[in-house]
Short mmCIF file of C-alpha atoms in Angstrom, two decimals:
data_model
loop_
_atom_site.label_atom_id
_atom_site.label_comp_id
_atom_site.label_asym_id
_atom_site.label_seq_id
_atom_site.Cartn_x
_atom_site.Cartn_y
_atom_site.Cartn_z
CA UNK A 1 80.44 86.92 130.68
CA UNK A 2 77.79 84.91 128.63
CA UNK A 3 80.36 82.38 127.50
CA UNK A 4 80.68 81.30 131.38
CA UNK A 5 77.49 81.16 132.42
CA UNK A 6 77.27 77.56 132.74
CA UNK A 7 74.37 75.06 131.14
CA UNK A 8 71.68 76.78 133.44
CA UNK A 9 73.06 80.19 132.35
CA UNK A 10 72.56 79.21 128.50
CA UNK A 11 69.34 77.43 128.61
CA UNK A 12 67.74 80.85 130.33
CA UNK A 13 69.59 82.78 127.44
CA UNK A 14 68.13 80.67 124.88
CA UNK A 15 64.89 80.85 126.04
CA UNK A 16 65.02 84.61 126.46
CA UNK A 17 66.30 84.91 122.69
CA UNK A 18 63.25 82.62 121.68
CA UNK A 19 60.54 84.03 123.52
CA UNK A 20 62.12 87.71 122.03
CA UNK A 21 61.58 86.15 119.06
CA UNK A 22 58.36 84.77 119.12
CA UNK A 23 56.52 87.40 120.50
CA UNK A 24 58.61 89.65 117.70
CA UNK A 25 59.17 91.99 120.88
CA UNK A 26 62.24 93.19 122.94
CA UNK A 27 62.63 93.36 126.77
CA UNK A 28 62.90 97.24 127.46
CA UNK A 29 66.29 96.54 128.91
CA UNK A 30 67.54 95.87 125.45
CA UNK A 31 66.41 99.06 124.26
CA UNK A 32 68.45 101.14 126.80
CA UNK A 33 71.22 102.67 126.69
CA UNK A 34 74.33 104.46 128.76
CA UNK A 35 76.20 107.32 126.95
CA UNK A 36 79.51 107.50 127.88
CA UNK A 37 81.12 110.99 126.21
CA UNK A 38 84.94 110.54 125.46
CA UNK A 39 87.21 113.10 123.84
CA UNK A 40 87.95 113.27 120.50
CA UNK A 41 91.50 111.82 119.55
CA UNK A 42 92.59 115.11 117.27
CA UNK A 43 89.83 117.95 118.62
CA UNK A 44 89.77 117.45 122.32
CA UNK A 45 87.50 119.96 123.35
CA UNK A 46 84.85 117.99 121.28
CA UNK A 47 83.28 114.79 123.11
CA UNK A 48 82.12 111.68 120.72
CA UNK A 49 79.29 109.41 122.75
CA UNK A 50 80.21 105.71 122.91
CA UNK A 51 76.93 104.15 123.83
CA UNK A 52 76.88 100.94 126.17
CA UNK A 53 73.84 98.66 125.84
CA UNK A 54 72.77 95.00 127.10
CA UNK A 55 75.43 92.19 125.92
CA UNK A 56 72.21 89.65 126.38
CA UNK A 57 70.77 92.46 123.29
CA UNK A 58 73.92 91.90 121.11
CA UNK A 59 73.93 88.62 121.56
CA UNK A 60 70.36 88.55 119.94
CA UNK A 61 71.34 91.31 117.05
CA UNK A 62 73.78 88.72 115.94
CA UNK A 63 71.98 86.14 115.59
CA UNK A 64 68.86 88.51 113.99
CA UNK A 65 71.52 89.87 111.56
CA UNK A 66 72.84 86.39 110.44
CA UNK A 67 69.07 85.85 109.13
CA UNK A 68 68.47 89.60 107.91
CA UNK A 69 71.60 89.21 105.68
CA UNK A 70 70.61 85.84 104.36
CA UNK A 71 67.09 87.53 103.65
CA UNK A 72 68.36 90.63 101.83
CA UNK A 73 71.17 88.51 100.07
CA UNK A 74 74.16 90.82 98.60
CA UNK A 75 73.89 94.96 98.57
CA UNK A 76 74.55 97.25 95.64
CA UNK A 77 78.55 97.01 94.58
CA UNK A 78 78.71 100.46 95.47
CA UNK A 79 78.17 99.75 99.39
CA UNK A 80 81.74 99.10 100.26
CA UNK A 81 81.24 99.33 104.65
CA UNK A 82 80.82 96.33 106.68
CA UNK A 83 80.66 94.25 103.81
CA UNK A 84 82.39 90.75 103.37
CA UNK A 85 85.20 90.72 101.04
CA UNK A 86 85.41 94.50 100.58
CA UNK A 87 86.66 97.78 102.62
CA UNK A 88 87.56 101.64 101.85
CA UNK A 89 90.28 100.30 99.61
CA UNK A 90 87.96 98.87 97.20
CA UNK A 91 86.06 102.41 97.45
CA UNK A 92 89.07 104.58 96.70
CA UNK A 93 90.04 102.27 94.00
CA UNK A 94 86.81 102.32 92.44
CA UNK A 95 87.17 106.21 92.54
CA UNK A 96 90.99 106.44 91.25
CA UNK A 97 89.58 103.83 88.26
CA UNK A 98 87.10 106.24 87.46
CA UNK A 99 89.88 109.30 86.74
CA UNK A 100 91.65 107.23 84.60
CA UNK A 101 93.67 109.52 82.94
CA UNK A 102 90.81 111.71 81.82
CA UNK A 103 88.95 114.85 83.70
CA UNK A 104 86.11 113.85 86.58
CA UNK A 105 83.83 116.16 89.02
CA UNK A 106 83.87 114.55 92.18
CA UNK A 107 81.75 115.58 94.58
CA UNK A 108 82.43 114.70 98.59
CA UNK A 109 79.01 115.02 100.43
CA UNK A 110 78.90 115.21 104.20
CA UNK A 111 75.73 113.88 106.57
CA UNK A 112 74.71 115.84 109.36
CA UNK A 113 73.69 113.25 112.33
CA UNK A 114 73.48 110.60 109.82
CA UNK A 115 72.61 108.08 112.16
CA UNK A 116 71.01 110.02 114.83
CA UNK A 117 68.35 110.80 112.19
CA UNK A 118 67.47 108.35 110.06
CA UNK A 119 63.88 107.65 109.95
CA UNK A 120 63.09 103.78 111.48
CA UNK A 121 60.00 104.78 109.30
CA UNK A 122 62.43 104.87 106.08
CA UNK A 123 64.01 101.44 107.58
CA UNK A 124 60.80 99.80 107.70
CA UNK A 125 59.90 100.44 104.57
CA UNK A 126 63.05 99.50 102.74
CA UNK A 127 62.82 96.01 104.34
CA UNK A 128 59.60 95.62 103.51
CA UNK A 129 60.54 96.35 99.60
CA UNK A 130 63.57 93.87 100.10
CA UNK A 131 60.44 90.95 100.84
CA UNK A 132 61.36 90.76 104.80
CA UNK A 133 58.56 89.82 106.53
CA UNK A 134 57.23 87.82 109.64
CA UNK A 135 58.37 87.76 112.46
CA UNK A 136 61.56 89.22 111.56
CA UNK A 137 59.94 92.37 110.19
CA UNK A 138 58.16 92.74 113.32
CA UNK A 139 61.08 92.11 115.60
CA UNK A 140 63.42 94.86 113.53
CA UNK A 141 60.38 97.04 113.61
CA UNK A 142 60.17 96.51 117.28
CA UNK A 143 64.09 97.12 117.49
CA UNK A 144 63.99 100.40 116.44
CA UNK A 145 61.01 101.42 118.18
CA UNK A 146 60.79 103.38 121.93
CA UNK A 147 64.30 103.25 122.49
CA UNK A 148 66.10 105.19 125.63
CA UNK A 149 69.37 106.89 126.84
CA UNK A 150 71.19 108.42 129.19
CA UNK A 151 74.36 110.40 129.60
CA UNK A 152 76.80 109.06 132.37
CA UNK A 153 79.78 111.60 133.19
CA UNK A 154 82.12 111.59 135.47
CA UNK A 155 79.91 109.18 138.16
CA UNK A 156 76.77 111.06 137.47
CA UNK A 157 73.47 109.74 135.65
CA UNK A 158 70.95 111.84 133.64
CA UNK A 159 67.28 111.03 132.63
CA UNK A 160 66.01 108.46 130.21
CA UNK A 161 64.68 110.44 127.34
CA UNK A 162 63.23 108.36 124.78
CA UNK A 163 64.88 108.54 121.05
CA UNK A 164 62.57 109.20 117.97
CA UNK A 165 65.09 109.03 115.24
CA UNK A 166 68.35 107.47 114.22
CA UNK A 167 69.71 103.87 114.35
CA UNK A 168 70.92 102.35 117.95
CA UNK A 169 74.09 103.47 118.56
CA UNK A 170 76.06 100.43 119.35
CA UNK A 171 74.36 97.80 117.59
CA UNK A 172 75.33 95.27 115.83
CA UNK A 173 72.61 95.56 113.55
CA UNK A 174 72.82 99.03 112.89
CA UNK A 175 75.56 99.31 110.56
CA UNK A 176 73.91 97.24 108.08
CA UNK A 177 70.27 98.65 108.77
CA UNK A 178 72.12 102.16 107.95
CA UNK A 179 73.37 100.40 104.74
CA UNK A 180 70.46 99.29 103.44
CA UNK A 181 69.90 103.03 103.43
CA UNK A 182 72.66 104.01 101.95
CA UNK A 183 71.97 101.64 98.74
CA UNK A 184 68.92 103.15 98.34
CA UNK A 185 71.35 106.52 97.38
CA UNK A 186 73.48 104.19 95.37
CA UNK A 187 70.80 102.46 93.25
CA UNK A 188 69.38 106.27 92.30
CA UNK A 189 68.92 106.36 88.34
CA UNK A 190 71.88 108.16 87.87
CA UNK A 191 72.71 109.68 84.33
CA UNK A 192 75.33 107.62 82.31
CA UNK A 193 78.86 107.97 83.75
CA UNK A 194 77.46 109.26 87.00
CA UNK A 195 78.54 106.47 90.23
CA UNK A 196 77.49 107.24 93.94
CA UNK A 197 80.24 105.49 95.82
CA UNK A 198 79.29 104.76 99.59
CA UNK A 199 81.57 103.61 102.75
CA UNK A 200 79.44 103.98 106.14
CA UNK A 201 78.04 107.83 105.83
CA UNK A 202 81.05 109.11 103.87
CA UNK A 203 79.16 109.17 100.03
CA UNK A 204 81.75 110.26 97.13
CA UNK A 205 79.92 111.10 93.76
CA UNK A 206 81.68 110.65 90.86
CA UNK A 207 81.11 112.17 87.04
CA UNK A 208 82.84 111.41 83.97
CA UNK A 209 82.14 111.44 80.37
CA UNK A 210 81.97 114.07 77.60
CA UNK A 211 79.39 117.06 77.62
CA UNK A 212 78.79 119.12 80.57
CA UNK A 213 79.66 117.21 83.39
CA UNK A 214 78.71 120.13 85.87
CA UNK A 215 75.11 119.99 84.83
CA UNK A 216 75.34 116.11 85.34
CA UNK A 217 76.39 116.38 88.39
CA UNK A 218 73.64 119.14 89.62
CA UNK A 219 70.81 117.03 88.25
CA UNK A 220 72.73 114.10 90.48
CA UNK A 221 72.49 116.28 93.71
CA UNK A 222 69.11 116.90 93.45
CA UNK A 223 68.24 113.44 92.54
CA UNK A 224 70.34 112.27 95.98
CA UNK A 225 68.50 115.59 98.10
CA UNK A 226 65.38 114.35 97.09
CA UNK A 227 66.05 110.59 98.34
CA UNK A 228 68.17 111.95 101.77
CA UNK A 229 64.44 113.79 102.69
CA UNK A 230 62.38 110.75 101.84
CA UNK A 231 64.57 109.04 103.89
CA UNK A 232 65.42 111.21 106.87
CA UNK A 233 68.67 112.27 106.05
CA UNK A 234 70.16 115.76 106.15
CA UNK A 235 72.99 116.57 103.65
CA UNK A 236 75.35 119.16 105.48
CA UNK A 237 76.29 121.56 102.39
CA UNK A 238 78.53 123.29 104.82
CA UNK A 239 80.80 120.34 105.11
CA UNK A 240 80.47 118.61 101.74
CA UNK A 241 83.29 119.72 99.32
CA UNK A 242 83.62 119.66 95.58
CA UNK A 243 86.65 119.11 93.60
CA UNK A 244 87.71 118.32 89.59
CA UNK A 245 90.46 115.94 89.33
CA UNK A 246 92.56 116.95 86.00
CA UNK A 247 91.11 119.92 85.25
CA UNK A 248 90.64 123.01 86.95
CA UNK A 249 88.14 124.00 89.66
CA UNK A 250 85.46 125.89 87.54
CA UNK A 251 83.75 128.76 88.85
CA UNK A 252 80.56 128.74 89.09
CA UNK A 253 78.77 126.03 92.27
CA UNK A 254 77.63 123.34 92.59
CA UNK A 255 74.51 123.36 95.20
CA UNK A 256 72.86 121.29 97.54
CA UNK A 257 69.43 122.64 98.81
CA UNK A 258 69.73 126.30 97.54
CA UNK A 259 73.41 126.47 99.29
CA UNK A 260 76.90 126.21 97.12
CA UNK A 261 79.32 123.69 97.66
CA UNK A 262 82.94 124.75 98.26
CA UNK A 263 85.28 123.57 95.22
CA UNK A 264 88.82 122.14 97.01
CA UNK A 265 92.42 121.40 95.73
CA UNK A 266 92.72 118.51 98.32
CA UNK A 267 90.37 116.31 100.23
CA UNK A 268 91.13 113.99 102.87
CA UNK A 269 89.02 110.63 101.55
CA UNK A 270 88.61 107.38 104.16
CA UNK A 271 92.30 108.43 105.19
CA UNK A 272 93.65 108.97 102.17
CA UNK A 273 94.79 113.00 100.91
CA UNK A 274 92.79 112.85 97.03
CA UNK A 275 94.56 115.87 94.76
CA UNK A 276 93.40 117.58 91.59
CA UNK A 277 96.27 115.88 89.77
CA UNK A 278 96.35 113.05 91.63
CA UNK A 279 100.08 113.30 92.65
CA UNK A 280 99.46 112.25 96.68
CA UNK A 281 101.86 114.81 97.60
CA UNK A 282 99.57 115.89 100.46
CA UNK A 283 99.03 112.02 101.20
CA UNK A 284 102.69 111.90 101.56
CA UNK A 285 103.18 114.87 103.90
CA UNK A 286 100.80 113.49 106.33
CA UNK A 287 101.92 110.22 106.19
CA UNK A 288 105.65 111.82 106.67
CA UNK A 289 103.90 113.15 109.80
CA UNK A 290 102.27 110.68 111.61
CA UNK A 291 105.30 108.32 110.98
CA UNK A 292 107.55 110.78 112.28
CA UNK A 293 105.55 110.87 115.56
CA UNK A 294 105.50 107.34 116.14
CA UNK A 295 109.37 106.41 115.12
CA UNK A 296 110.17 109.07 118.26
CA UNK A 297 108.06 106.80 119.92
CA UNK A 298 109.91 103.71 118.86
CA UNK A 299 113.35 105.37 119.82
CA UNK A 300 111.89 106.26 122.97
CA UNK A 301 111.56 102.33 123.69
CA UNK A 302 115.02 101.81 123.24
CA UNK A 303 116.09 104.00 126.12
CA UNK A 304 117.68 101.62 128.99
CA UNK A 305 114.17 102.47 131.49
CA UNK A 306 111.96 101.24 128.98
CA UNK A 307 113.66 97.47 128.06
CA UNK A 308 112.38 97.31 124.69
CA UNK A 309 113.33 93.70 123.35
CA UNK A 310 113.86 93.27 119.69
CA UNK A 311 110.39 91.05 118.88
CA UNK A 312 108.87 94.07 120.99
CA UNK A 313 110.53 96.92 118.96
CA UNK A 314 109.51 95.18 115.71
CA UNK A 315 105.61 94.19 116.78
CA UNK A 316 105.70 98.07 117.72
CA UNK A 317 106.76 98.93 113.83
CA UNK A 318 104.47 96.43 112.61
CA UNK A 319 101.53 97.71 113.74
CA UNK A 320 102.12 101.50 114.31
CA UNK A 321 103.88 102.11 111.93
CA UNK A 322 104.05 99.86 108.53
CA UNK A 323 100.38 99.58 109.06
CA UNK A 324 100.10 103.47 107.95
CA UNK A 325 102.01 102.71 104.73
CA UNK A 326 100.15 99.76 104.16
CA UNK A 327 96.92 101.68 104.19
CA UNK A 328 98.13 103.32 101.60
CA UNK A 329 99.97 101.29 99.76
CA UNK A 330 97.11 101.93 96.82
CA UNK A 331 97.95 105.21 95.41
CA UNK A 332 102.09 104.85 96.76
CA UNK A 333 102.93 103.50 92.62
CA UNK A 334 101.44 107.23 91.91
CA UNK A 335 104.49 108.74 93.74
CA UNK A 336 107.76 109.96 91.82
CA UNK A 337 110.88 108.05 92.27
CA UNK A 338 111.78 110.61 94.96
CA UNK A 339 109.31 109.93 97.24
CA UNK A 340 109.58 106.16 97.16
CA UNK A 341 113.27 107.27 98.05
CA UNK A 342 111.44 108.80 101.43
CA UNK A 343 109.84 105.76 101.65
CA UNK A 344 112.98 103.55 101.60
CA UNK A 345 114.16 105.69 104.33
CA UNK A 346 111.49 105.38 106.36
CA UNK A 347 111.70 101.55 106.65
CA UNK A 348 115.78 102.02 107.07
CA UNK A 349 115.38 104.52 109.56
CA UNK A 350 113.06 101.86 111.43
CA UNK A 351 115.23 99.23 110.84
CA UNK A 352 118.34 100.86 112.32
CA UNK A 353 116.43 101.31 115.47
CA UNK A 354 114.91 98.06 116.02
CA UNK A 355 118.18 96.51 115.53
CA UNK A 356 120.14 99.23 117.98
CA UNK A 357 122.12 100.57 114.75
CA UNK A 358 123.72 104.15 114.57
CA UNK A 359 121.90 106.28 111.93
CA UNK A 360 124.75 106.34 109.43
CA UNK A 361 124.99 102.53 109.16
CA UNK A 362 124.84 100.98 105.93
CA UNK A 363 121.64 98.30 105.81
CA UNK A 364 123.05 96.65 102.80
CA UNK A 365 122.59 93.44 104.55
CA UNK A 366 119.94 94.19 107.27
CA UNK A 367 117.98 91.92 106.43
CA UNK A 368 120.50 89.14 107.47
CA UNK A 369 121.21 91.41 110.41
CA UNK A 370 124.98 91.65 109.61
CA UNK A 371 125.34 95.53 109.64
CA UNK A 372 127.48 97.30 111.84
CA UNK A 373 125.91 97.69 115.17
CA UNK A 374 126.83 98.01 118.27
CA UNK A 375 127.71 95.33 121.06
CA UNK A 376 124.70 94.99 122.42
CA UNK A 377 123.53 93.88 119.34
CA UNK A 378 122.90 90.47 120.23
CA UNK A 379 121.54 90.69 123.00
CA UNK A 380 118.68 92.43 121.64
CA UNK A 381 118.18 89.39 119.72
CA UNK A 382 118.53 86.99 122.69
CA UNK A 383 115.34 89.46 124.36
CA UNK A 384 117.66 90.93 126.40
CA UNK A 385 117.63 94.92 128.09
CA UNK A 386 119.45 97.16 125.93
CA UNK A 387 122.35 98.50 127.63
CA UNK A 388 122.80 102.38 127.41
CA UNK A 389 124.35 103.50 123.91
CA UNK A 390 128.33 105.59 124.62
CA UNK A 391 130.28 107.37 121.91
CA UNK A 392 128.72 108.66 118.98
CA UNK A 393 129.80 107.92 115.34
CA UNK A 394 133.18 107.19 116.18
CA UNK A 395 132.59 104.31 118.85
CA UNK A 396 133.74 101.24 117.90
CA UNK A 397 131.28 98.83 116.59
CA UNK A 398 131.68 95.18 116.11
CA UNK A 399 129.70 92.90 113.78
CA UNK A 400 126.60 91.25 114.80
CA UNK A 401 128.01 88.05 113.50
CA UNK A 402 131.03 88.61 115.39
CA UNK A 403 129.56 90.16 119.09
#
């Protein structure tokens, strides 16, 4: 909408953004927002609240956050989220290079309303150790200050209530406000062989070394508990799991304010399934099962009503499907020859569809698309319908080079 506004339309913008500036002050528009509750994708009797706010406010977060990130310069290595160059691979990796072959406590600790809490108090005072200052101290001070929402459902409106805690949900700026946070957990003066590794809210601490490891990691959770109430953050013990990676779960707990941690054989890690011996069979068996759903989709495609072309069928497997392997494809040289064999499958099983193959066809050559396959072959290649499929395994099928 603001890219059409026209030369009129942009000079008001600009001087809006500058006067904002300036004055180191928001309009109260920009602090307001509309809660729109949606269902959760997997629990659908739980609602998650997507939070609408003023595109003339984003527009002025991203321009603010260009300078705050210029200011602050690069975060701890150990804040992987929302930072250039790095993602939740580089996290899990730094975790897997950690259990390198010898035994590890890893501890998996759980926020409760991380960023509906966080103190804008805490916030202002870690930019103002990171030398901010000016007027962009006062405008991010300003930013988190006397904000407002309301819930819209179903063509009804609530209240404004005002919001005392927590980061705007929505903002551009937030994410890396909420990471600035999160390296002050990271930079903690940890024992030797004791890492914090953070992506967004989901912390992952990590022990190694000789000597009691349990009592390092204790003296680690209460260094982190202390920190989380200094800077408005709740650690939700209930949630947070515990788990040895080549070795066995011991039995006494681990505890986070007074309450024991659960220890677990398997924990489900920025979408990947972690195991005590690091053999990703669980990581296999869910990937087996969210593949599975969306091949039947694939198939599905194929039917005559649907029209699937070829370059459709294939964009489809591109990005619903190899892009769940590809997540992955980290801790897949862990897996035994067997389950590469699965693997293999997988992609054949694909390929037989896109191309309109029967299930026992050999793909020696698929990749030249010279297999077996029936008639209408060809035309899937030429982005025509496919035609509906007759006979079974006994049909008679020409070559694609031939049809």
């Amino acid at each position: 909408m603001l890219a059409h506004a026209g030369p009129a339309g942009d000079a008001a913008l600009l001087a809006t953004l500058n006067a904002s500036w300036l004055a180191g002050h928001l309009p109260p528009a920009w602090k307001e927002a509309d809660i729109q509750p949606i269902p959760k994708p997997r629990e659908p009797t739980k609602l998650r609240p997507i939070s609408l706010i003023s595109c003339t406010a984003k527009t002025a977060e991203i321009m603010v956050l260009s300078q705050l990130q210029w200011r602050v310069g690069a975060l701890h290595p150990h804040v992987f989220s929302l930072t250039r160059g790095v993602g939740p691979a580089d996290s899990l990796l730094t975790l897997l290079t950690q259990a390198n072959n010898c035994p590890i406590v890893t501890v998996f600790l759980d926020f409760e309303k991380a960023f509906e809490l966080t103190s804008p108090h805490a916030i202002h005072a870690t930019l103002a150790r990171k030398g901010i200052r000016g007027r962009l101290l006062a405008w991010l001070e300003d930013y988190l200050q006397h904000r407002r929402a309301r819930v819209k459902f179903q063509g009804h409106k609530s209240r404004y209530k005002e919001l005392e805690n927590g980061t705007p949900q929505g903002g551009t700026l937030s994410p890396f406000l909420f990471n600035l946070l999160m390296e002050e957990l990271v930079a903690l003066p940890f024992q030797a062989g004791t890492v914090l590794l953070s992506y967004a809210d989901d912390l992952a601490l990590v022990v190694t070394g000789r000597g009691d490891r349990l009592c390092k990691t204790q003296r680690a959770l209460d260094l982190i508990t202390a920190k989380c109430e200094e800077l408005g953050l709740k650690i939700s013990a209930q949630k947070s799991r515990a788990m040895t990676i080549r070795a066995a779960n011991p039995a006494c707990q681990l505890r986070v304010q007074g309450i024991g941690l659960a220890w677990t054989d398997s924990y489900l890690y920025l979408g990947v399934w972690l195991d005590r011996r690091l053999s990703f069979t669980a990581q296999l068996d869910y990937l087996r099962e969210r593949t599975q759903a969306r091949l039947n989709v694939m198939r599905a495609m194929t039917r005559l009503n649907a029209g699937a072309t070829f370059s459709v069928l294939r964009l489809y497997y591109v990005q619903a499907v190899r892009s769940l392997v590809d997540y992955c494809a980290l801790v897949l040289i862990a897996l035994s020859p067997s389950q590469q064999e699965w693997l293999e499958m997988l992609q054949n099983n694909a390929m037989r569809t896109m191309l309109g193959a029967p299930r026992w066809s050999s793909l020696r050559n698929a990749e030249r698309h010279q297999i077996g396959a029936p008639r209408h072959q060809g035309a899937v290649h030429r982005g025509q319908r496919l035609p509906p499929r007759r006979g079974g395994r006994g049909a008679e099928e020409t070559p694609a080079g031939h049809a």
